[in-house]
mmCIF file of C-alpha atoms in Angstrom:
data_model
loop_
_atom_site.group_PDB
_atom_site.id
_atom_site.type_symbol
_atom_site.label_atom_id
_atom_site.label_comp_id
_atom_site.label_asym_id
_atom_site.label_seq_id
_atom_site.Cartn_x
_atom_site.Cartn_y
_atom_site.Cartn_z
ATOM 1 C CA MET C 1 116.950 103.098 103.918
ATOM 2 C CA GLY C 2 119.649 102.763 102.179
ATOM 3 C CA LEU C 3 119.713 101.565 98.126
ATOM 4 C CA PRO C 4 122.050 98.378 98.366
ATOM 5 C CA PRO C 5 125.179 98.674 95.656
ATOM 6 C CA ILE C 6 123.941 98.435 92.273
ATOM 7 C CA TRP C 7 125.720 94.880 91.830
ATOM 8 C CA VAL C 8 123.269 93.361 94.731
ATOM 9 C CA ARG C 9 120.422 95.450 92.595
ATOM 10 C CA ARG C 10 121.477 93.926 89.020
ATOM 11 C CA VAL C 11 122.715 90.531 90.620
ATOM 12 C CA VAL C 12 120.493 89.224 93.503
ATOM 13 C CA ILE C 13 116.721 92.062 93.207
ATOM 14 C CA ALA C 14 116.651 91.487 89.595
ATOM 15 C CA PRO C 15 116.942 87.843 88.681
ATOM 16 C CA LEU C 16 114.757 87.309 92.241
ATOM 17 C CA VAL C 17 112.223 90.137 90.783
ATOM 18 C CA VAL C 18 111.671 87.754 87.675
ATOM 19 C CA LEU C 19 112.037 84.405 89.701
ATOM 20 C CA LEU C 20 108.890 85.952 91.965
ATOM 21 C CA ALA C 21 107.196 86.775 89.064
ATOM 22 C CA ALA C 22 107.402 83.857 86.800
ATOM 23 C CA THR C 23 106.217 82.117 89.653
ATOM 24 C CA LEU C 24 103.101 84.504 90.474
ATOM 25 C CA VAL C 25 102.024 83.286 87.466
ATOM 26 C CA THR C 26 102.410 80.091 87.260
ATOM 27 C CA THR C 27 100.168 80.396 90.604
ATOM 28 C CA LEU C 28 98.093 82.672 89.742
ATOM 29 C CA PRO C 29 94.822 80.252 90.173
ATOM 30 C CA VAL C 30 95.702 79.822 93.158
ATOM 31 C CA TRP C 31 96.203 83.046 94.647
ATOM 32 C CA LEU C 32 92.760 84.289 92.729
ATOM 33 C CA LEU C 33 90.714 81.300 94.336
ATOM 34 C CA ILE C 34 92.010 82.467 98.097
ATOM 35 C CA ALA C 35 91.535 86.213 96.957
ATOM 36 C CA LEU C 36 87.778 85.237 96.335
ATOM 37 C CA ALA C 37 87.288 83.924 99.059
ATOM 38 C CA ALA C 38 88.232 86.370 101.519
ATOM 39 C CA SER C 39 86.288 88.915 99.611
ATOM 40 C CA PRO C 40 83.044 88.484 101.180
ATOM 41 C CA PHE C 41 84.607 89.468 104.508
ATOM 42 C CA VAL C 42 86.206 92.394 103.457
ATOM 43 C CA PRO C 43 84.130 95.764 103.175
ATOM 44 C CA GLY C 44 84.669 96.716 98.724
ATOM 45 C CA ARG C 45 83.307 95.228 95.273
ATOM 46 C CA LEU C 46 86.042 92.702 94.798
ATOM 47 C CA ARG C 47 89.027 94.027 97.028
ATOM 48 C CA VAL C 48 91.440 91.720 97.458
ATOM 49 C CA PRO C 49 91.434 90.080 94.114
ATOM 50 C CA ARG C 50 91.768 93.577 92.293
ATOM 51 C CA LEU C 51 95.019 93.894 94.439
ATOM 52 C CA VAL C 52 96.519 90.950 93.612
ATOM 53 C CA PHE C 53 95.795 91.335 90.302
ATOM 54 C CA LEU C 54 97.310 94.456 90.521
ATOM 55 C CA ILE C 55 100.589 93.311 92.437
ATOM 56 C CA VAL C 56 100.886 90.666 90.254
ATOM 57 C CA VAL C 57 100.295 92.902 86.243
ATOM 58 C CA TYR C 58 102.846 95.164 87.858
ATOM 59 C CA LEU C 59 105.521 91.994 88.762
ATOM 60 C CA VAL C 60 104.903 90.036 85.430
ATOM 61 C CA TRP C 61 105.471 94.110 84.006
ATOM 62 C CA ASP C 62 108.763 94.846 85.826
ATOM 63 C CA ALA C 63 109.662 90.692 84.741
ATOM 64 C CA VAL C 64 109.376 91.297 81.234
ATOM 65 C CA ALA C 65 111.208 94.767 81.299
ATOM 66 C CA LEU C 66 114.124 93.399 82.569
ATOM 67 C CA VAL C 67 114.494 90.763 79.865
ATOM 68 C CA ALA C 68 113.938 93.462 77.742
ATOM 69 C CA LEU C 69 116.857 95.429 79.461
ATOM 70 C CA ALA C 70 119.456 92.651 78.861
ATOM 71 C CA ALA C 71 118.599 91.465 75.508
ATOM 72 C CA THR C 72 119.125 95.238 74.895
ATOM 73 C CA TRP C 73 122.647 94.869 76.597
ATOM 74 C CA VAL C 74 123.673 91.886 74.753
ATOM 75 C CA ALA C 75 122.632 93.611 71.536
ATOM 76 C CA SER C 76 125.131 96.050 72.439
ATOM 77 C CA GLY C 77 127.863 94.432 73.003
ATOM 78 C CA PHE C 78 127.156 93.828 76.642
ATOM 79 C CA GLY C 79 126.996 97.015 77.660
ATOM 80 C CA TRP C 80 129.861 98.611 74.427
ATOM 81 C CA GLN C 81 127.121 101.186 72.567
ATOM 82 C CA ILE C 82 124.550 101.364 74.670
ATOM 83 C CA ARG C 83 124.689 104.903 75.291
ATOM 84 C CA ASN C 84 124.920 105.882 71.174
ATOM 85 C CA ALA C 85 122.611 107.514 70.227
ATOM 86 C CA PHE C 86 120.641 104.145 68.508
ATOM 87 C CA PHE C 87 120.645 102.490 71.941
ATOM 88 C CA GLN C 88 119.584 105.600 73.092
ATOM 89 C CA ARG C 89 116.529 106.312 70.965
ATOM 90 C CA ALA C 90 115.799 102.263 71.780
ATOM 91 C CA HIS C 91 115.397 102.824 75.257
ATOM 92 C CA TYR C 92 113.372 105.733 74.987
ATOM 93 C CA VAL C 93 111.101 103.125 72.553
ATOM 94 C CA MET C 94 110.643 100.684 74.720
ATOM 95 C CA THR C 95 109.397 103.252 77.664
ATOM 96 C CA GLY C 96 106.701 104.672 75.762
ATOM 97 C CA TRP C 97 105.809 100.250 74.924
ATOM 98 C CA PHE C 98 106.209 99.913 78.966
ATOM 99 C CA LEU C 99 104.182 102.887 80.430
ATOM 100 C CA ARG C 100 101.650 102.135 77.669
ATOM 101 C CA ILE C 101 101.025 98.311 78.316
ATOM 102 C CA LEU C 102 100.897 99.591 82.160
ATOM 103 C CA PHE C 103 98.103 102.091 81.868
ATOM 104 C CA TRP C 104 96.069 100.062 79.469
ATOM 105 C CA PHE C 105 96.294 98.008 82.591
ATOM 106 C CA ALA C 106 95.377 100.811 85.440
ATOM 107 C CA ARG C 107 91.947 101.914 82.868
ATOM 108 C CA TRP C 108 91.335 98.045 82.001
ATOM 109 C CA SER C 109 91.131 97.239 85.970
ATOM 110 C CA LEU C 110 91.453 100.304 87.824
ATOM 111 C CA HIS C 111 88.516 102.384 85.823
ATOM 112 C CA LEU C 112 91.517 105.132 85.165
ATOM 113 C CA THR C 113 90.452 107.561 82.849
ATOM 114 C CA ILE C 114 93.085 110.408 82.118
ATOM 115 C CA ASP C 115 92.197 114.366 80.690
ATOM 116 C CA VAL C 116 94.903 116.826 80.149
ATOM 117 C CA VAL C 117 93.758 120.420 80.156
ATOM 118 C CA GLY C 118 95.650 123.410 78.724
ATOM 119 C CA THR C 119 98.788 124.263 76.842
ATOM 120 C CA ASP C 120 100.997 120.836 76.312
ATOM 121 C CA PRO C 121 104.345 120.788 74.931
ATOM 122 C CA ASP C 122 103.380 120.063 71.228
ATOM 123 C CA THR C 123 100.800 122.814 70.855
ATOM 124 C CA ALA C 124 103.203 125.824 72.736
ATOM 125 C CA ILE C 125 106.303 125.496 70.195
ATOM 126 C CA PRO C 126 106.677 122.643 68.239
ATOM 127 C CA GLY C 127 110.442 121.900 67.589
ATOM 128 C CA ARG C 128 111.386 123.990 71.151
ATOM 129 C CA PRO C 129 113.085 121.810 74.005
ATOM 130 C CA GLU C 130 110.697 122.372 77.593
ATOM 131 C CA ILE C 131 111.583 122.116 80.949
ATOM 132 C CA VAL C 132 108.441 120.458 82.978
ATOM 133 C CA VAL C 133 107.959 121.660 86.357
ATOM 134 C CA SER C 134 105.424 119.802 88.531
ATOM 135 C CA ARG C 135 103.960 119.491 91.911
ATOM 136 C CA HIS C 136 105.131 116.072 93.534
ATOM 137 C CA ALA C 137 102.133 113.755 94.788
ATOM 138 C CA GLY C 138 103.266 110.169 94.564
ATOM 139 C CA PRO C 139 104.660 107.543 91.951
ATOM 140 C CA GLY C 140 101.347 107.194 90.490
ATOM 141 C CA ASP C 141 101.016 110.939 89.155
ATOM 142 C CA SER C 142 104.730 110.854 88.045
ATOM 143 C CA PHE C 143 103.507 107.540 86.129
ATOM 144 C CA THR C 144 101.314 109.883 84.424
ATOM 145 C CA LEU C 145 103.221 112.876 83.367
ATOM 146 C CA ILE C 146 106.411 110.555 81.910
ATOM 147 C CA HIS C 147 103.808 108.573 80.047
ATOM 148 C CA ALA C 148 102.178 111.950 78.729
ATOM 149 C CA LEU C 149 105.336 113.134 77.813
ATOM 150 C CA VAL C 150 107.058 110.067 76.236
ATOM 151 C CA ASN C 151 103.282 108.524 74.162
ATOM 152 C CA TRP C 152 101.436 111.551 74.063
ATOM 153 C CA PHE C 153 103.993 114.186 72.691
ATOM 154 C CA ALA C 154 106.825 112.338 71.420
ATOM 155 C CA ARG C 155 109.346 113.881 74.073
ATOM 156 C CA GLU C 156 112.404 112.298 75.258
ATOM 157 C CA PRO C 157 112.292 113.450 79.080
ATOM 158 C CA ARG C 158 115.810 113.886 81.397
ATOM 159 C CA ILE C 159 114.740 113.282 84.909
ATOM 160 C CA VAL C 160 115.519 114.285 88.088
ATOM 161 C CA LEU C 161 113.652 111.788 90.225
ATOM 162 C CA LYS C 162 114.558 109.621 94.269
ATOM 163 C CA ALA C 163 117.123 107.606 94.521
ATOM 164 C CA ALA C 164 114.676 105.551 96.620
ATOM 165 C CA LEU C 165 112.634 104.411 92.850
ATOM 166 C CA GLN C 166 116.188 102.343 92.066
ATOM 167 C CA TRP C 167 114.278 99.798 94.404
ATOM 168 C CA ASP C 168 112.068 99.108 91.266
ATOM 169 C CA PRO C 169 114.585 96.841 89.331
ATOM 170 C CA ALA C 170 113.184 97.628 86.250
ATOM 171 C CA VAL C 171 113.032 101.640 86.634
ATOM 172 C CA ASP C 172 116.928 101.210 88.030
ATOM 173 C CA VAL C 173 117.901 99.916 84.905
ATOM 174 C CA LEU C 174 116.186 101.531 82.173
ATOM 175 C CA LEU C 175 116.193 105.071 83.258
ATOM 176 C CA ASN C 176 120.169 104.761 84.736
ATOM 177 C CA ARG C 177 121.022 104.105 80.860
ATOM 178 C CA LEU C 178 119.363 107.654 79.876
ATOM 179 C CA PRO C 179 120.444 110.809 80.923
ATOM 180 C CA ASN C 180 118.723 111.182 84.567
ATOM 181 C CA ARG C 181 119.794 112.072 87.743
ATOM 182 C CA PHE C 182 118.908 110.172 91.038
ATOM 183 C CA ILE C 183 119.047 112.354 94.102
ATOM 184 C CA SER C 184 118.936 111.699 97.254
ATOM 185 C CA PRO C 185 116.904 114.594 99.575
ATOM 186 C CA GLY C 186 119.216 115.885 102.150
ATOM 187 C CA ARG C 187 122.053 114.009 101.222
ATOM 188 C CA THR C 188 123.734 115.668 98.686
ATOM 189 C CA GLY C 189 124.830 119.593 98.907
ATOM 190 C CA THR C 190 123.163 122.390 97.419
ATOM 191 C CA ALA C 191 125.904 123.286 95.492
ATOM 192 C CA THR C 192 126.207 119.927 94.005
ATOM 193 C CA LEU C 193 122.893 119.326 92.816
ATOM 194 C CA GLU C 194 122.408 122.359 91.460
ATOM 195 C CA ASP C 195 125.618 121.029 89.236
ATOM 196 C CA GLN C 196 124.565 118.270 88.655
ATOM 197 C CA ILE C 197 121.262 119.255 87.486
ATOM 198 C CA GLY C 198 122.677 122.263 85.661
ATOM 199 C CA ALA C 199 124.788 119.479 83.656
ATOM 200 C CA LEU C 200 121.970 117.121 82.583
ATOM 201 C CA ALA C 201 119.469 120.186 80.703
ATOM 202 C CA THR C 202 122.565 121.153 79.053
ATOM 203 C CA GLY C 203 122.006 120.257 75.563
ATOM 204 C CA LEU C 204 118.108 119.615 74.923
ATOM 205 C CA ASP C 205 116.882 119.396 71.785
ATOM 206 C CA ASP C 206 114.085 119.816 69.923
ATOM 207 C CA ASN C 207 112.081 117.169 71.367
ATOM 208 C CA ASP C 208 113.451 116.961 74.599
ATOM 209 C CA ALA C 209 111.906 117.990 78.605
ATOM 210 C CA PHE C 210 113.521 117.949 81.016
ATOM 211 C CA VAL C 211 111.561 117.329 84.300
ATOM 212 C CA ILE C 212 111.660 118.645 87.620
ATOM 213 C CA PHE C 213 109.319 118.735 90.735
ATOM 214 C CA PRO C 214 111.601 121.588 92.751
ATOM 215 C CA GLU C 215 109.339 120.514 96.081
ATOM 216 C CA GLY C 216 111.326 117.371 96.483
ATOM 217 C CA GLY C 217 108.862 115.381 98.007
ATOM 218 C CA ASN C 218 104.934 114.405 98.602
ATOM 219 C CA PHE C 219 103.446 116.827 100.597
ATOM 220 C CA THR C 220 102.080 116.442 103.901
ATOM 221 C CA PRO C 221 101.193 118.746 106.925
ATOM 222 C CA GLY C 222 104.184 118.281 108.530
ATOM 223 C CA ARG C 223 106.908 118.186 105.669
ATOM 224 C CA LYS C 224 105.070 121.970 104.747
ATOM 225 C CA LYS C 225 105.725 121.946 108.614
ATOM 226 C CA LYS C 226 109.076 121.779 108.314
ATOM 227 C CA ALA C 227 109.780 123.062 105.088
ATOM 228 C CA ILE C 228 108.379 126.021 106.324
ATOM 229 C CA ALA C 229 110.710 126.316 109.947
ATOM 230 C CA ARG C 230 113.790 125.366 107.339
ATOM 231 C CA LEU C 231 112.840 128.737 105.320
ATOM 232 C CA ARG C 232 112.913 131.308 108.559
ATOM 233 C CA ALA C 233 116.259 129.466 109.793
ATOM 234 C CA SER C 234 117.768 130.295 106.483
ATOM 235 C CA GLY C 235 116.315 133.922 106.911
ATOM 236 C CA LEU C 236 114.170 133.889 103.826
ATOM 237 C CA ASP C 237 110.933 135.230 105.845
ATOM 238 C CA GLU C 238 109.203 136.084 102.415
ATOM 239 C CA MET C 239 109.130 132.697 101.416
ATOM 240 C CA ALA C 240 107.850 130.975 104.419
ATOM 241 C CA GLU C 241 105.145 133.421 104.519
ATOM 242 C CA ARG C 242 104.258 132.809 101.366
ATOM 243 C CA ALA C 243 104.055 129.069 101.234
ATOM 244 C CA THR C 244 101.920 129.324 104.413
ATOM 245 C CA HIS C 245 99.473 130.163 102.482
ATOM 246 C CA LEU C 246 99.517 127.108 100.563
ATOM 247 C CA HIS C 247 97.326 124.284 100.834
ATOM 248 C CA ASN C 248 98.449 121.370 98.835
ATOM 249 C CA LEU C 249 101.681 122.105 97.928
ATOM 250 C CA LEU C 250 105.504 122.312 99.591
ATOM 251 C CA PRO C 251 107.120 125.811 98.844
ATOM 252 C CA PRO C 252 109.311 124.927 95.287
ATOM 253 C CA LYS C 253 113.093 124.416 95.976
ATOM 254 C CA PRO C 254 114.623 126.793 92.980
ATOM 255 C CA GLY C 255 117.691 126.043 92.648
ATOM 256 C CA GLY C 256 117.800 123.257 90.713
ATOM 257 C CA LEU C 257 114.851 124.891 89.090
ATOM 258 C CA PHE C 258 117.354 127.259 88.092
ATOM 259 C CA ALA C 259 120.052 125.972 87.275
ATOM 260 C CA ALA C 260 118.441 123.667 84.417
ATOM 261 C CA ILE C 261 116.605 127.367 83.379
ATOM 262 C CA ASP C 262 120.246 128.502 83.101
ATOM 263 C CA ALA C 263 121.484 125.887 81.153
ATOM 264 C CA ALA C 264 118.715 125.213 78.880
ATOM 265 C CA PRO C 265 117.844 129.549 78.257
ATOM 266 C CA ASP C 266 116.275 128.472 74.717
ATOM 267 C CA ALA C 267 113.815 125.899 76.242
ATOM 268 C CA GLY C 268 110.444 127.158 77.454
ATOM 269 C CA VAL C 269 108.997 126.145 81.195
ATOM 270 C CA ILE C 270 106.053 124.047 81.083
ATOM 271 C CA PHE C 271 104.312 124.313 84.539
ATOM 272 C CA VAL C 272 102.131 121.011 85.238
ATOM 273 C CA ALA C 273 98.987 120.250 88.370
ATOM 274 C CA HIS C 274 97.570 117.398 88.471
ATOM 275 C CA THR C 275 94.885 115.519 91.077
ATOM 276 C CA GLY C 276 92.841 112.465 91.163
ATOM 277 C CA LEU C 277 95.908 110.516 92.453
ATOM 278 C CA ASP C 278 96.984 111.974 95.038
ATOM 279 C CA ARG C 279 96.560 109.613 97.749
ATOM 280 C CA MET C 280 97.847 106.632 96.077
ATOM 281 C CA ILE C 281 101.567 106.948 97.181
ATOM 282 C CA THR C 282 102.220 103.358 99.640
ATOM 283 C CA VAL C 283 100.521 99.536 99.377
ATOM 284 C CA SER C 284 97.695 101.246 101.952
ATOM 285 C CA ASP C 285 96.829 103.987 99.922
ATOM 286 C CA VAL C 286 96.227 101.192 97.326
ATOM 287 C CA TRP C 287 94.116 99.213 99.507
ATOM 288 C CA ARG C 288 91.818 102.493 101.347
ATOM 289 C CA GLU C 289 90.975 103.292 97.726
ATOM 290 C CA LEU C 290 90.192 99.853 96.079
ATOM 291 C CA PRO C 291 87.962 100.003 94.102
ATOM 292 C CA MET C 292 89.175 102.810 92.166
ATOM 293 C CA ASP C 293 86.743 104.497 89.682
ATOM 294 C CA LYS C 294 89.310 107.452 89.059
ATOM 295 C CA ARG C 295 89.798 110.560 87.211
ATOM 296 C CA LEU C 296 93.223 112.092 87.025
ATOM 297 C CA VAL C 297 92.949 115.540 85.997
ATOM 298 C CA MET C 298 95.884 117.413 84.371
ATOM 299 C CA LYS C 299 97.069 120.806 83.512
ATOM 300 C CA PHE C 300 99.687 122.731 81.450
ATOM 301 C CA TRP C 301 100.493 125.907 81.359
ATOM 302 C CA SER C 302 103.711 127.153 78.774
ATOM 303 C CA VAL C 303 105.635 130.422 79.840
ATOM 304 C CA PRO C 304 107.987 130.818 76.496
ATOM 305 C CA PRO C 305 111.738 131.585 77.755
ATOM 306 C CA GLU C 306 111.676 135.319 76.647
ATOM 307 C CA GLU C 307 109.181 135.647 79.622
ATOM 308 C CA VAL C 308 111.091 133.661 82.509
ATOM 309 C CA PRO C 309 112.824 136.622 84.838
ATOM 310 C CA ALA C 310 116.122 137.478 84.447
ATOM 311 C CA GLY C 311 117.320 137.901 88.456
ATOM 312 C CA GLU C 312 117.479 135.419 91.441
ATOM 313 C CA GLN C 313 114.796 137.135 92.754
ATOM 314 C CA GLU C 314 112.418 138.009 89.844
ATOM 315 C CA ARG C 315 112.847 134.229 89.423
ATOM 316 C CA VAL C 316 111.939 133.051 93.126
ATOM 317 C CA ASP C 317 108.683 135.721 93.337
ATOM 318 C CA TRP C 318 107.826 133.770 89.857
ATOM 319 C CA LEU C 319 108.260 130.669 90.652
ATOM 320 C CA TYR C 320 105.695 131.452 93.758
ATOM 321 C CA ASP C 321 103.285 133.222 92.041
ATOM 322 C CA TRP C 322 103.243 129.782 89.722
ATOM 323 C CA TRP C 323 102.863 127.874 92.744
ATOM 324 C CA ALA C 324 99.985 129.804 94.175
ATOM 325 C CA ARG C 325 97.827 129.642 90.881
ATOM 326 C CA ILE C 326 98.504 125.617 90.680
ATOM 327 C CA ASP C 327 97.166 125.491 94.160
ATOM 328 C CA GLU C 328 94.734 127.537 93.591
ATOM 329 C CA TRP C 329 93.591 124.686 90.558
ATOM 330 C CA ILE C 330 94.406 122.119 92.558
ATOM 331 C CA ASP C 331 91.975 123.683 95.418
ATOM 332 C CA ALA C 332 89.188 123.779 92.068
ATOM 333 C CA HIS C 333 89.433 120.370 90.952
ATOM 334 C CA GLN C 334 89.735 117.632 94.037
ATOM 335 C CA PRO C 335 87.359 115.276 93.647
ATOM 336 C CA PRO C 336 84.478 115.853 95.671
ATOM 337 C CA ASP C 337 85.195 112.877 98.673
ATOM 338 C CA PHE C 338 89.109 113.985 99.090
ATOM 339 C CA PRO C 339 89.231 116.429 102.470
ATOM 340 C CA LEU C 340 92.456 118.003 102.470
ATOM 341 C CA PRO C 341 94.761 118.694 105.710
ATOM 342 C CA ARG C 342 95.262 122.278 105.924
ATOM 343 C CA LEU C 343 97.815 124.324 107.907
ATOM 344 C CA GLN C 344 95.781 128.079 108.573
ATOM 345 C CA PRO C 345 98.560 130.937 108.281
ATOM 346 C CA PRO C 346 99.800 132.004 111.650
ATOM 347 C CA ARG C 347 98.201 134.777 112.997
ATOM 348 C CA ALA C 348 99.244 138.247 113.418
ATOM 349 C CA ARG C 349 100.417 139.309 116.837
#
């Protein structure tokens, strides 16, 4: 489904979210009573009330963010100065506030814990821009990564992310005011996309973090099979063969990452693996997982710029080596109740 025009998102969808949030808050006791009455008929500990609470919290969070963003727009001269340095910094500060609030509710209502192991963007080389290369595992993991970069490591992220996320009005307004790129996988030419990513990565300063997800989507066995078929159809048999041995990841698309590296040669590269919320992608996933006493584990590895290969084939091999390492780490850190579907490498003939 394509996105509606920007004027529809701003004039229709955003006000509707604010109105819906206000309605839910004023009628919250009614919804909670209905949810409590339904609980005995549904397996799980207070599954229905917790889901209702999550929906209301998220909508109120979105609505409050939209009101704050509207106030900022007015304060900037009705958008006239919205992209100057002061208001850009103000939007990063607001991003930190909103994410802290969201994760406070997540810890309180879902018993979510987040553990970070390994190098982080503060302890690698302070004062150096970083290109953060992460697996793609749904919005929960992506929000967690940005939360960590902004609130724990005091970074200002520039993000390459899916255009579909603009269906969320607060995400749409906030991230379009900051230096980010929304892309539509499969609808943007490769050369155009790499040019856009290179432009976004140009001019990174010492507290910036350029965030990219080279898989382009969440892992499923079907997507992996199609990605491998595309590599073979393009004559990239070696990459296709290496991709067959990945259990948890899609083969990475190197063009965007390499464009960012070329545009920011002084930046380090940080690879990120995470596991724990892999199945939390859709509303039905949230329903299935409730109640969810979850532990999310994130692992960072830092590569200084002088260790990034210069040649294209060497970079491809380097990236696939890192992808294999991340895949092995995910295998070793999956929750015990998380059986993963696997595609077996084809047998030799």
